[in-house]
Amino acid sequence: MAHVSIIGTGTMGQAIAGVVRQGGSTVELLGSADTDQPVTGDVVVLAVYYGAVPDVIAQRGEQLAGKVVVDITNPIDTATFDALVVPPDGSAAAEIAARLPRSRVVKAFNTTFAATLAAGALGDQPTTVLMAGDDEEAKSALAEIVTGAGLRALDAGSLRRARELEALGLLQITLAAGEKIGWTGGFALVPR
Ligand SMILES: NC(=O)c1ccc[n+]([C@@H]2O[C@H](COP(=O)([O-])OP(=O)(O)OC[C@H]3O[C@@H](n4cnc5c(N)ncnc54)[C@H](OP(=O)(O)O)[C@@H]3O)[C@@H](O)[C@H]2O)c1
């Protein structure tokens, strides 16, 4: 059983908290008004928009040392909703890892709409949380939390794969924004 801190109490913060609780782990939710409250989890989910991440790191960077830090952001250009704002060979997760060298950063949850985390399934498949990161133990810890809730966790590879996960996140959002799929839908994975 893990103890998970979630920074951000919005749609994704609540959905991920539900997953964590369903898997039998404990969770603390920290909102933007809780900056005096230290993070106590070994796993810390940054459930905020990409633009808010620098603030969170400025407020809590020291507290995140030694912890598994989960980046769920989709770093989308909100002026056009037509591109990512990170460099073509980079990712939000890589930027966060560079700013938090003493943390173990995992990209995850950015390709699963909140409703699919709550539902636990997409079509006839369990909802799949794709993960990318350089620390195997960190990915295993997160996978245990996710699978404990009946969802599927899939290790997509090193932190370099965060770029592809962010591209997939952008594509899924453009499909939903264009009403070609619903916000309750998205990409499912059929393992074999
Ligand atoms: N919604 C989805 O289905 C989905 C799916 C995949 C990934 N994502 C990603 O998940 C992230 C969160 O999205 P969301 O839909 O949950 O947005 P949201 O409902 O607007 O929640 C964002 C939360 O961030 C909080 N916040 C901002 N600055 C903060 C700070 N310094 N400390 C603590 N909390 C802070 C806000 O708190 P206040 O309201 O108090 O300011 C708000 O509760 C985004 O990066 C998004 O790209 C979303």
PDB file of C-alpha atoms and ligand atoms in Angstrom:
ATOM      1  CA  MET A   1       0.000   0.000   0.000  1.00  0.00           C
ATOM      2  CA  ALA A   2       1.309   3.430  -0.913  1.00  0.00           C
ATOM      3  CA  HIS A   3       0.644   6.899   0.423  1.00  0.00           C
ATOM      4  CA  VAL A   4      -0.009   9.300  -2.429  1.00  0.00           C
ATOM      5  CA  SER A   5      -0.108  13.098  -2.410  1.00  0.00           C
ATOM      6  CA  ILE A   6      -2.036  14.789  -5.192  1.00  0.00           C
ATOM      7  CA  ILE A   7      -1.307  18.456  -5.829  1.00  0.00           C
ATOM      8  CA  GLY A   8      -4.379  19.901  -7.551  1.00  0.00           C
ATOM      9  CA  THR A   9      -7.941  19.151  -6.485  1.00  0.00           C
ATOM     10  CA  GLY A  10      -9.608  19.614  -9.884  1.00  0.00           C
ATOM     11  CA  THR A  11     -11.073  17.077 -12.283  1.00  0.00           C
ATOM     12  CA  MET A  12      -7.950  14.919 -12.623  1.00  0.00           C
ATOM     13  CA  GLY A  13      -6.914  15.300  -9.001  1.00  0.00           C
ATOM     14  CA  GLN A  14     -10.289  13.877  -7.924  1.00  0.00           C
ATOM     15  CA  ALA A  15     -10.276  11.133 -10.569  1.00  0.00           C
ATOM     16  CA  ILE A  16      -6.769   9.968  -9.641  1.00  0.00           C
ATOM     17  CA  ALA A  17      -7.656  10.125  -5.948  1.00  0.00           C
ATOM     18  CA  GLY A  18     -10.525   7.747  -6.721  1.00  0.00           C
ATOM     19  CA  VAL A  19      -8.145   5.317  -8.423  1.00  0.00           C
ATOM     20  CA  VAL A  20      -5.706   5.476  -5.519  1.00  0.00           C
ATOM     21  CA  ARG A  21      -8.433   4.839  -2.920  1.00  0.00           C
ATOM     22  CA  GLN A  22      -9.965   2.035  -4.966  1.00  0.00           C
ATOM     23  CA  GLY A  23      -6.597   0.302  -4.981  1.00  0.00           C
ATOM     24  CA  GLY A  24      -6.426   0.491  -1.186  1.00  0.00           C
ATOM     25  CA  SER A  25      -3.721   3.169  -0.965  1.00  0.00           C
ATOM     26  CA  THR A  26      -4.093   6.353   1.050  1.00  0.00           C
ATOM     27  CA  VAL A  27      -4.298   9.792  -0.524  1.00  0.00           C
ATOM     28  CA  GLU A  28      -3.960  13.427   0.480  1.00  0.00           C
ATOM     29  CA  LEU A  29      -5.261  16.136  -1.836  1.00  0.00           C
ATOM     30  CA  LEU A  30      -3.494  19.496  -1.720  1.00  0.00           C
ATOM     31  CA  GLY A  31      -5.125  22.525  -3.334  1.00  0.00           C
ATOM     32  CA  SER A  32      -3.662  25.866  -4.284  1.00  0.00           C
ATOM     33  CA  ALA A  33      -4.685  27.241  -0.855  1.00  0.00           C
ATOM     34  CA  ASP A  34      -2.762  24.490   0.975  1.00  0.00           C
ATOM     35  CA  THR A  35       0.763  25.715   0.267  1.00  0.00           C
ATOM     36  CA  ASP A  36       1.628  25.665   3.999  1.00  0.00           C
ATOM     37  CA  GLN A  37       0.787  21.956   4.206  1.00  0.00           C
ATOM     38  CA  PRO A  38       3.823  19.789   3.360  1.00  0.00           C
ATOM     39  CA  VAL A  39       3.507  16.816   1.012  1.00  0.00           C
ATOM     40  CA  THR A  40       3.591  13.542   2.933  1.00  0.00           C
ATOM     41  CA  GLY A  41       3.234  10.995   0.121  1.00  0.00           C
ATOM     42  CA  ASP A  42       6.044   8.899  -1.316  1.00  0.00           C
ATOM     43  CA  VAL A  43       4.319   9.280  -4.671  1.00  0.00           C
ATOM     44  CA  VAL A  44       3.309  12.827  -5.618  1.00  0.00           C
ATOM     45  CA  VAL A  45       0.988  13.521  -8.545  1.00  0.00           C
ATOM     46  CA  LEU A  46       1.148  16.988 -10.115  1.00  0.00           C
ATOM     47  CA  ALA A  47      -2.535  17.292 -11.115  1.00  0.00           C
ATOM     48  CA  VAL A  48      -2.252  20.870 -12.361  1.00  0.00           C
ATOM     49  CA  TYR A  49      -2.007  22.510 -15.760  1.00  0.00           C
ATOM     50  CA  TYR A  50       1.396  22.716 -17.419  1.00  0.00           C
ATOM     51  CA  GLY A  51       1.450  26.480 -16.847  1.00  0.00           C
ATOM     52  CA  ALA A  52       1.083  25.998 -13.073  1.00  0.00           C
ATOM     53  CA  VAL A  53       3.961  23.512 -12.757  1.00  0.00           C
ATOM     54  CA  PRO A  54       6.694  26.165 -12.280  1.00  0.00           C
ATOM     55  CA  ASP A  55       4.705  27.612  -9.340  1.00  0.00           C
ATOM     56  CA  VAL A  56       4.313  24.190  -7.755  1.00  0.00           C
ATOM     57  CA  ILE A  57       8.037  23.485  -8.160  1.00  0.00           C
ATOM     58  CA  ALA A  58       8.892  26.890  -6.710  1.00  0.00           C
ATOM     59  CA  GLN A  59       6.591  26.209  -3.741  1.00  0.00           C
ATOM     60  CA  ARG A  60       7.422  22.566  -3.169  1.00  0.00           C
ATOM     61  CA  GLY A  61      10.584  21.612  -5.079  1.00  0.00           C
ATOM     62  CA  GLU A  62      12.561  20.855  -1.893  1.00  0.00           C
ATOM     63  CA  GLN A  63       9.758  18.646  -0.538  1.00  0.00           C
ATOM     64  CA  LEU A  64       9.744  16.592  -3.744  1.00  0.00           C
ATOM     65  CA  ALA A  65      13.353  15.401  -3.345  1.00  0.00           C
ATOM     66  CA  GLY A  66      13.546  11.595  -3.195  1.00  0.00           C
ATOM     67  CA  LYS A  67       9.908  11.158  -4.177  1.00  0.00           C
ATOM     68  CA  VAL A  68       8.227   9.653  -7.204  1.00  0.00           C
ATOM     69  CA  VAL A  69       6.770  12.662  -9.040  1.00  0.00           C
ATOM     70  CA  VAL A  70       4.034  11.924 -11.570  1.00  0.00           C
ATOM     71  CA  ASP A  71       3.559  14.420 -14.392  1.00  0.00           C
ATOM     72  CA  ILE A  72       0.093  14.180 -15.958  1.00  0.00           C
ATOM     73  CA  THR A  73       0.166  17.389 -18.008  1.00  0.00           C
ATOM     74  CA  ASN A  74      -0.677  17.863 -21.648  1.00  0.00           C
ATOM     75  CA  PRO A  75       1.484  20.890 -22.551  1.00  0.00           C
ATOM     76  CA  ILE A  76      -0.845  22.220 -25.225  1.00  0.00           C
ATOM     77  CA  ASP A  77      -0.727  25.621 -26.875  1.00  0.00           C
ATOM     78  CA  THR A  78      -3.985  26.961 -25.446  1.00  0.00           C
ATOM     79  CA  ALA A  79      -4.104  29.803 -27.998  1.00  0.00           C
ATOM     80  CA  THR A  80      -4.553  27.383 -30.915  1.00  0.00           C
ATOM     81  CA  PHE A  81      -5.131  23.934 -29.365  1.00  0.00           C
ATOM     82  CA  ASP A  82      -3.140  22.789 -32.373  1.00  0.00           C
ATOM     83  CA  ALA A  83       0.375  22.133 -31.050  1.00  0.00           C
ATOM     84  CA  LEU A  84       2.485  21.285 -28.048  1.00  0.00           C
ATOM     85  CA  VAL A  85       4.486  24.127 -26.499  1.00  0.00           C
ATOM     86  CA  VAL A  86       7.489  21.966 -25.598  1.00  0.00           C
ATOM     87  CA  PRO A  87      10.429  21.542 -28.030  1.00  0.00           C
ATOM     88  CA  PRO A  88       9.962  18.881 -30.760  1.00  0.00           C
ATOM     89  CA  ASP A  89      12.499  16.516 -29.187  1.00  0.00           C
ATOM     90  CA  GLY A  90      11.459  17.253 -25.582  1.00  0.00           C
ATOM     91  CA  SER A  91       8.483  16.934 -23.252  1.00  0.00           C
ATOM     92  CA  ALA A  92       6.940  18.549 -20.215  1.00  0.00           C
ATOM     93  CA  ALA A  93       8.083  15.516 -18.239  1.00  0.00           C
ATOM     94  CA  ALA A  94      11.703  16.007 -19.358  1.00  0.00           C
ATOM     95  CA  GLU A  95      11.513  19.673 -18.336  1.00  0.00           C
ATOM     96  CA  ILE A  96      10.138  18.706 -14.924  1.00  0.00           C
ATOM     97  CA  ALA A  97      12.826  16.038 -14.481  1.00  0.00           C
ATOM     98  CA  ALA A  98      15.502  18.635 -15.287  1.00  0.00           C
ATOM     99  CA  ARG A  99      14.035  20.981 -12.654  1.00  0.00           C
ATOM    100  CA  LEU A 100      13.725  18.191 -10.067  1.00  0.00           C
ATOM    101  CA  PRO A 101      16.999  16.256 -10.388  1.00  0.00           C
ATOM    102  CA  ARG A 102      16.519  14.634  -6.959  1.00  0.00           C
ATOM    103  CA  SER A 103      13.030  13.314  -7.811  1.00  0.00           C
ATOM    104  CA  ARG A 104      12.067  10.265  -9.871  1.00  0.00           C
ATOM    105  CA  VAL A 105       9.759  11.604 -12.561  1.00  0.00           C
ATOM    106  CA  VAL A 106       7.180   9.422 -14.285  1.00  0.00           C
ATOM    107  CA  LYS A 107       4.887  10.577 -17.090  1.00  0.00           C
ATOM    108  CA  ALA A 108       1.440   9.013 -16.705  1.00  0.00           C
ATOM    109  CA  PHE A 109      -2.318   9.612 -16.896  1.00  0.00           C
ATOM    110  CA  ASN A 110      -2.034  12.240 -19.670  1.00  0.00           C
ATOM    111  CA  THR A 111      -3.610   9.879 -22.232  1.00  0.00           C
ATOM    112  CA  THR A 112      -6.621   8.931 -20.079  1.00  0.00           C
ATOM    113  CA  PHE A 113      -9.525  11.358 -19.830  1.00  0.00           C
ATOM    114  CA  ALA A 114     -10.765  11.744 -16.240  1.00  0.00           C
ATOM    115  CA  ALA A 115     -14.057   9.987 -16.985  1.00  0.00           C
ATOM    116  CA  THR A 116     -12.217   6.868 -18.154  1.00  0.00           C
ATOM    117  CA  LEU A 117     -10.298   6.689 -14.878  1.00  0.00           C
ATOM    118  CA  ALA A 118     -13.558   6.836 -12.945  1.00  0.00           C
ATOM    119  CA  ALA A 119     -15.223   4.264 -15.222  1.00  0.00           C
ATOM    120  CA  GLY A 120     -12.235   1.926 -15.059  1.00  0.00           C
ATOM    121  CA  ALA A 121     -12.914   0.663 -18.584  1.00  0.00           C
ATOM    122  CA  LEU A 122     -12.961   1.844 -22.178  1.00  0.00           C
ATOM    123  CA  GLY A 123     -15.214  -0.347 -24.279  1.00  0.00           C
ATOM    124  CA  ASP A 124     -14.451  -3.923 -23.269  1.00  0.00           C
ATOM    125  CA  GLN A 125     -10.913  -3.106 -22.095  1.00  0.00           C
ATOM    126  CA  PRO A 126      -9.715  -1.901 -18.705  1.00  0.00           C
ATOM    127  CA  THR A 127      -8.604   1.725 -18.871  1.00  0.00           C
ATOM    128  CA  THR A 128      -4.871   1.687 -19.625  1.00  0.00           C
ATOM    129  CA  VAL A 129      -2.520   4.128 -17.918  1.00  0.00           C
ATOM    130  CA  LEU A 130       0.555   4.523 -20.114  1.00  0.00           C
ATOM    131  CA  MET A 131       3.729   5.417 -18.206  1.00  0.00           C
ATOM    132  CA  ALA A 132       7.197   6.598 -19.199  1.00  0.00           C
ATOM    133  CA  GLY A 133      10.213   7.174 -16.980  1.00  0.00           C
ATOM    134  CA  ASP A 134      13.833   6.342 -16.322  1.00  0.00           C
ATOM    135  CA  ASP A 135      13.368   4.837 -12.846  1.00  0.00           C
ATOM    136  CA  GLU A 136      12.051   1.261 -12.956  1.00  0.00           C
ATOM    137  CA  GLU A 137      11.125   1.208  -9.258  1.00  0.00           C
ATOM    138  CA  ALA A 138       9.155   4.427  -9.621  1.00  0.00           C
ATOM    139  CA  LYS A 139       7.169   3.004 -12.548  1.00  0.00           C
ATOM    140  CA  SER A 140       6.549  -0.240 -10.627  1.00  0.00           C
ATOM    141  CA  ALA A 141       5.270   1.693  -7.612  1.00  0.00           C
ATOM    142  CA  LEU A 142       2.833   3.613  -9.793  1.00  0.00           C
ATOM    143  CA  ALA A 143       1.801   0.474 -11.702  1.00  0.00           C
ATOM    144  CA  GLU A 144       0.929  -1.227  -8.409  1.00  0.00           C
ATOM    145  CA  ILE A 145      -1.339   1.672  -7.427  1.00  0.00           C
ATOM    146  CA  VAL A 146      -3.078   1.654 -10.817  1.00  0.00           C
ATOM    147  CA  THR A 147      -3.524  -2.106 -11.170  1.00  0.00           C
ATOM    148  CA  GLY A 148      -4.761  -2.329  -7.578  1.00  0.00           C
ATOM    149  CA  ALA A 149      -7.779  -0.340  -8.753  1.00  0.00           C
ATOM    150  CA  GLY A 150      -8.463  -2.781 -11.601  1.00  0.00           C
ATOM    151  CA  LEU A 151      -7.001  -0.554 -14.290  1.00  0.00           C
ATOM    152  CA  ARG A 152      -4.176  -1.598 -16.596  1.00  0.00           C
ATOM    153  CA  ALA A 153      -0.728   0.005 -16.360  1.00  0.00           C
ATOM    154  CA  LEU A 154       1.684  -0.217 -19.276  1.00  0.00           C
ATOM    155  CA  ASP A 155       5.323   0.803 -19.194  1.00  0.00           C
ATOM    156  CA  ALA A 156       5.909   2.612 -22.504  1.00  0.00           C
ATOM    157  CA  GLY A 157       9.646   2.960 -21.865  1.00  0.00           C
ATOM    158  CA  SER A 158      12.131   5.580 -20.755  1.00  0.00           C
ATOM    159  CA  LEU A 159      11.347   9.242 -20.122  1.00  0.00           C
ATOM    160  CA  ARG A 160      12.101   9.841 -23.804  1.00  0.00           C
ATOM    161  CA  ARG A 161       8.720   8.214 -24.580  1.00  0.00           C
ATOM    162  CA  ALA A 162       6.981  11.035 -22.682  1.00  0.00           C
ATOM    163  CA  ARG A 163       7.198  12.984 -25.934  1.00  0.00           C
ATOM    164  CA  GLU A 164       5.071  10.375 -27.721  1.00  0.00           C
ATOM    165  CA  LEU A 165       2.637  10.177 -24.792  1.00  0.00           C
ATOM    166  CA  GLU A 166       2.212  13.945 -24.943  1.00  0.00           C
ATOM    167  CA  ALA A 167       1.648  13.780 -28.720  1.00  0.00           C
ATOM    168  CA  LEU A 168      -0.966  11.063 -28.136  1.00  0.00           C
ATOM    169  CA  GLY A 169      -2.587  13.261 -25.482  1.00  0.00           C
ATOM    170  CA  LEU A 170      -2.778  16.182 -27.919  1.00  0.00           C
ATOM    171  CA  LEU A 171      -4.303  13.990 -30.622  1.00  0.00           C
ATOM    172  CA  GLN A 172      -6.928  12.595 -28.247  1.00  0.00           C
ATOM    173  CA  ILE A 173      -7.874  16.095 -27.074  1.00  0.00           C
ATOM    174  CA  THR A 174      -8.217  17.391 -30.640  1.00  0.00           C
ATOM    175  CA  LEU A 175     -10.460  14.430 -31.479  1.00  0.00           C
ATOM    176  CA  ALA A 176     -12.676  15.130 -28.461  1.00  0.00           C
ATOM    177  CA  ALA A 177     -12.688  18.904 -29.001  1.00  0.00           C
ATOM    178  CA  GLY A 178     -13.704  18.249 -32.620  1.00  0.00           C
ATOM    179  CA  GLU A 179     -16.538  16.012 -31.342  1.00  0.00           C
ATOM    180  CA  LYS A 180     -15.203  13.013 -33.238  1.00  0.00           C
ATOM    181  CA  ILE A 181     -15.005  11.112 -29.949  1.00  0.00           C
ATOM    182  CA  GLY A 182     -16.523  11.872 -26.551  1.00  0.00           C
ATOM    183  CA  TRP A 183     -14.671  13.035 -23.416  1.00  0.00           C
ATOM    184  CA  THR A 184     -15.758   9.674 -21.988  1.00  0.00           C
ATOM    185  CA  GLY A 185     -13.937   7.867 -24.824  1.00  0.00           C
ATOM    186  CA  GLY A 186     -10.367   7.819 -26.059  1.00  0.00           C
ATOM    187  CA  PHE A 187      -7.647   5.378 -26.986  1.00  0.00           C
ATOM    188  CA  ALA A 188      -8.010   1.873 -25.569  1.00  0.00           C
ATOM    189  CA  LEU A 189      -5.295  -0.753 -25.724  1.00  0.00           C
ATOM    190  CA  VAL A 190      -5.792  -4.362 -26.809  1.00  0.00           C
ATOM    191  CA  PRO A 191      -2.639  -6.148 -25.659  1.00  0.00           C
ATOM    192  CA  ARG A 192      -2.984  -9.148 -27.967  1.00  0.00           C
TER     193      ARG A 192
HETATM  194  N1  LIG B   1      -9.307  16.579 -17.496  1.00  0.00           N
HETATM  195  C1  LIG B   1      -8.798  15.506 -18.109  1.00  0.00           C
HETATM  196  O1  LIG B   1      -9.537  14.590 -18.558  1.00  0.00           O
HETATM  197  C2  LIG B   1      -7.299  15.366 -18.269  1.00  0.00           C
HETATM  198  C3  LIG B   1      -6.796  14.187 -18.836  1.00  0.00           C
HETATM  199  C4  LIG B   1      -5.405  13.997 -18.909  1.00  0.00           C
HETATM  200  C5  LIG B   1      -4.552  14.981 -18.424  1.00  0.00           C
HETATM  201  N2  LIG B   1      -5.065  16.135 -17.923  1.00  0.00           N
HETATM  202  C6  LIG B   1      -4.128  17.127 -17.379  1.00  0.00           C
HETATM  203  O2  LIG B   1      -4.358  17.147 -15.982  1.00  0.00           O
HETATM  204  C7  LIG B   1      -3.999  18.422 -15.458  1.00  0.00           C
HETATM  205  C8  LIG B   1      -5.148  18.939 -14.595  1.00  0.00           C
HETATM  206  O3  LIG B   1      -6.292  19.036 -15.410  1.00  0.00           O
HETATM  207  P1  LIG B   1      -7.760  19.129 -14.777  1.00  0.00           P
HETATM  208  O4  LIG B   1      -8.696  18.783 -15.859  1.00  0.00           O
HETATM  209  O5  LIG B   1      -7.831  18.388 -13.499  1.00  0.00           O
HETATM  210  O6  LIG B   1      -7.853  20.697 -14.496  1.00  0.00           O
HETATM  211  P2  LIG B   1      -8.693  21.468 -13.365  1.00  0.00           P
HETATM  212  O7  LIG B   1      -9.955  20.724 -13.071  1.00  0.00           O
HETATM  213  O8  LIG B   1      -8.791  22.877 -13.820  1.00  0.00           O
HETATM  214  O9  LIG B   1      -7.758  21.380 -12.084  1.00  0.00           O
HETATM  215  C9  LIG B   1      -6.527  22.042 -12.029  1.00  0.00           C
HETATM  216  C10 LIG B   1      -6.235  22.250 -10.582  1.00  0.00           C
HETATM  217  O10 LIG B   1      -4.920  22.794 -10.432  1.00  0.00           O
HETATM  218  C11 LIG B   1      -4.956  23.533  -9.229  1.00  0.00           C
HETATM  219  N3  LIG B   1      -3.761  24.351  -9.063  1.00  0.00           N
HETATM  220  C12 LIG B   1      -3.290  25.334  -9.841  1.00  0.00           C
HETATM  221  N4  LIG B   1      -2.140  25.833  -9.310  1.00  0.00           N
HETATM  222  C13 LIG B   1      -1.898  25.132  -8.168  1.00  0.00           C
HETATM  223  C14 LIG B   1      -0.898  25.155  -7.166  1.00  0.00           C
HETATM  224  N5  LIG B   1       0.126  26.013  -7.227  1.00  0.00           N
HETATM  225  N6  LIG B   1      -0.974  24.263  -6.135  1.00  0.00           N
HETATM  226  C15 LIG B   1      -1.984  23.377  -6.049  1.00  0.00           C
HETATM  227  N7  LIG B   1      -2.982  23.303  -6.980  1.00  0.00           N
HETATM  228  C16 LIG B   1      -2.927  24.175  -8.010  1.00  0.00           C
HETATM  229  C17 LIG B   1      -6.241  24.293  -9.336  1.00  0.00           C
HETATM  230  O11 LIG B   1      -6.624  24.733  -8.070  1.00  0.00           O
HETATM  231  P3  LIG B   1      -7.463  26.116  -7.904  1.00  0.00           P
HETATM  232  O12 LIG B   1      -8.763  25.865  -8.584  1.00  0.00           O
HETATM  233  O13 LIG B   1      -7.537  26.225  -6.432  1.00  0.00           O
HETATM  234  O14 LIG B   1      -6.635  27.185  -8.572  1.00  0.00           O
HETATM  235  C18 LIG B   1      -7.181  23.218  -9.879  1.00  0.00           C
HETATM  236  O15 LIG B   1      -7.830  22.522  -8.834  1.00  0.00           O
HETATM  237  C19 LIG B   1      -3.664  19.300 -16.661  1.00  0.00           C
HETATM  238  O16 LIG B   1      -2.274  19.353 -16.828  1.00  0.00           O
HETATM  239  C20 LIG B   1      -4.301  18.547 -17.838  1.00  0.00           C
HETATM  240  O17 LIG B   1      -3.612  18.792 -19.052  1.00  0.00           O
HETATM  241  C21 LIG B   1      -6.422  16.367 -17.822  1.00  0.00           C
END
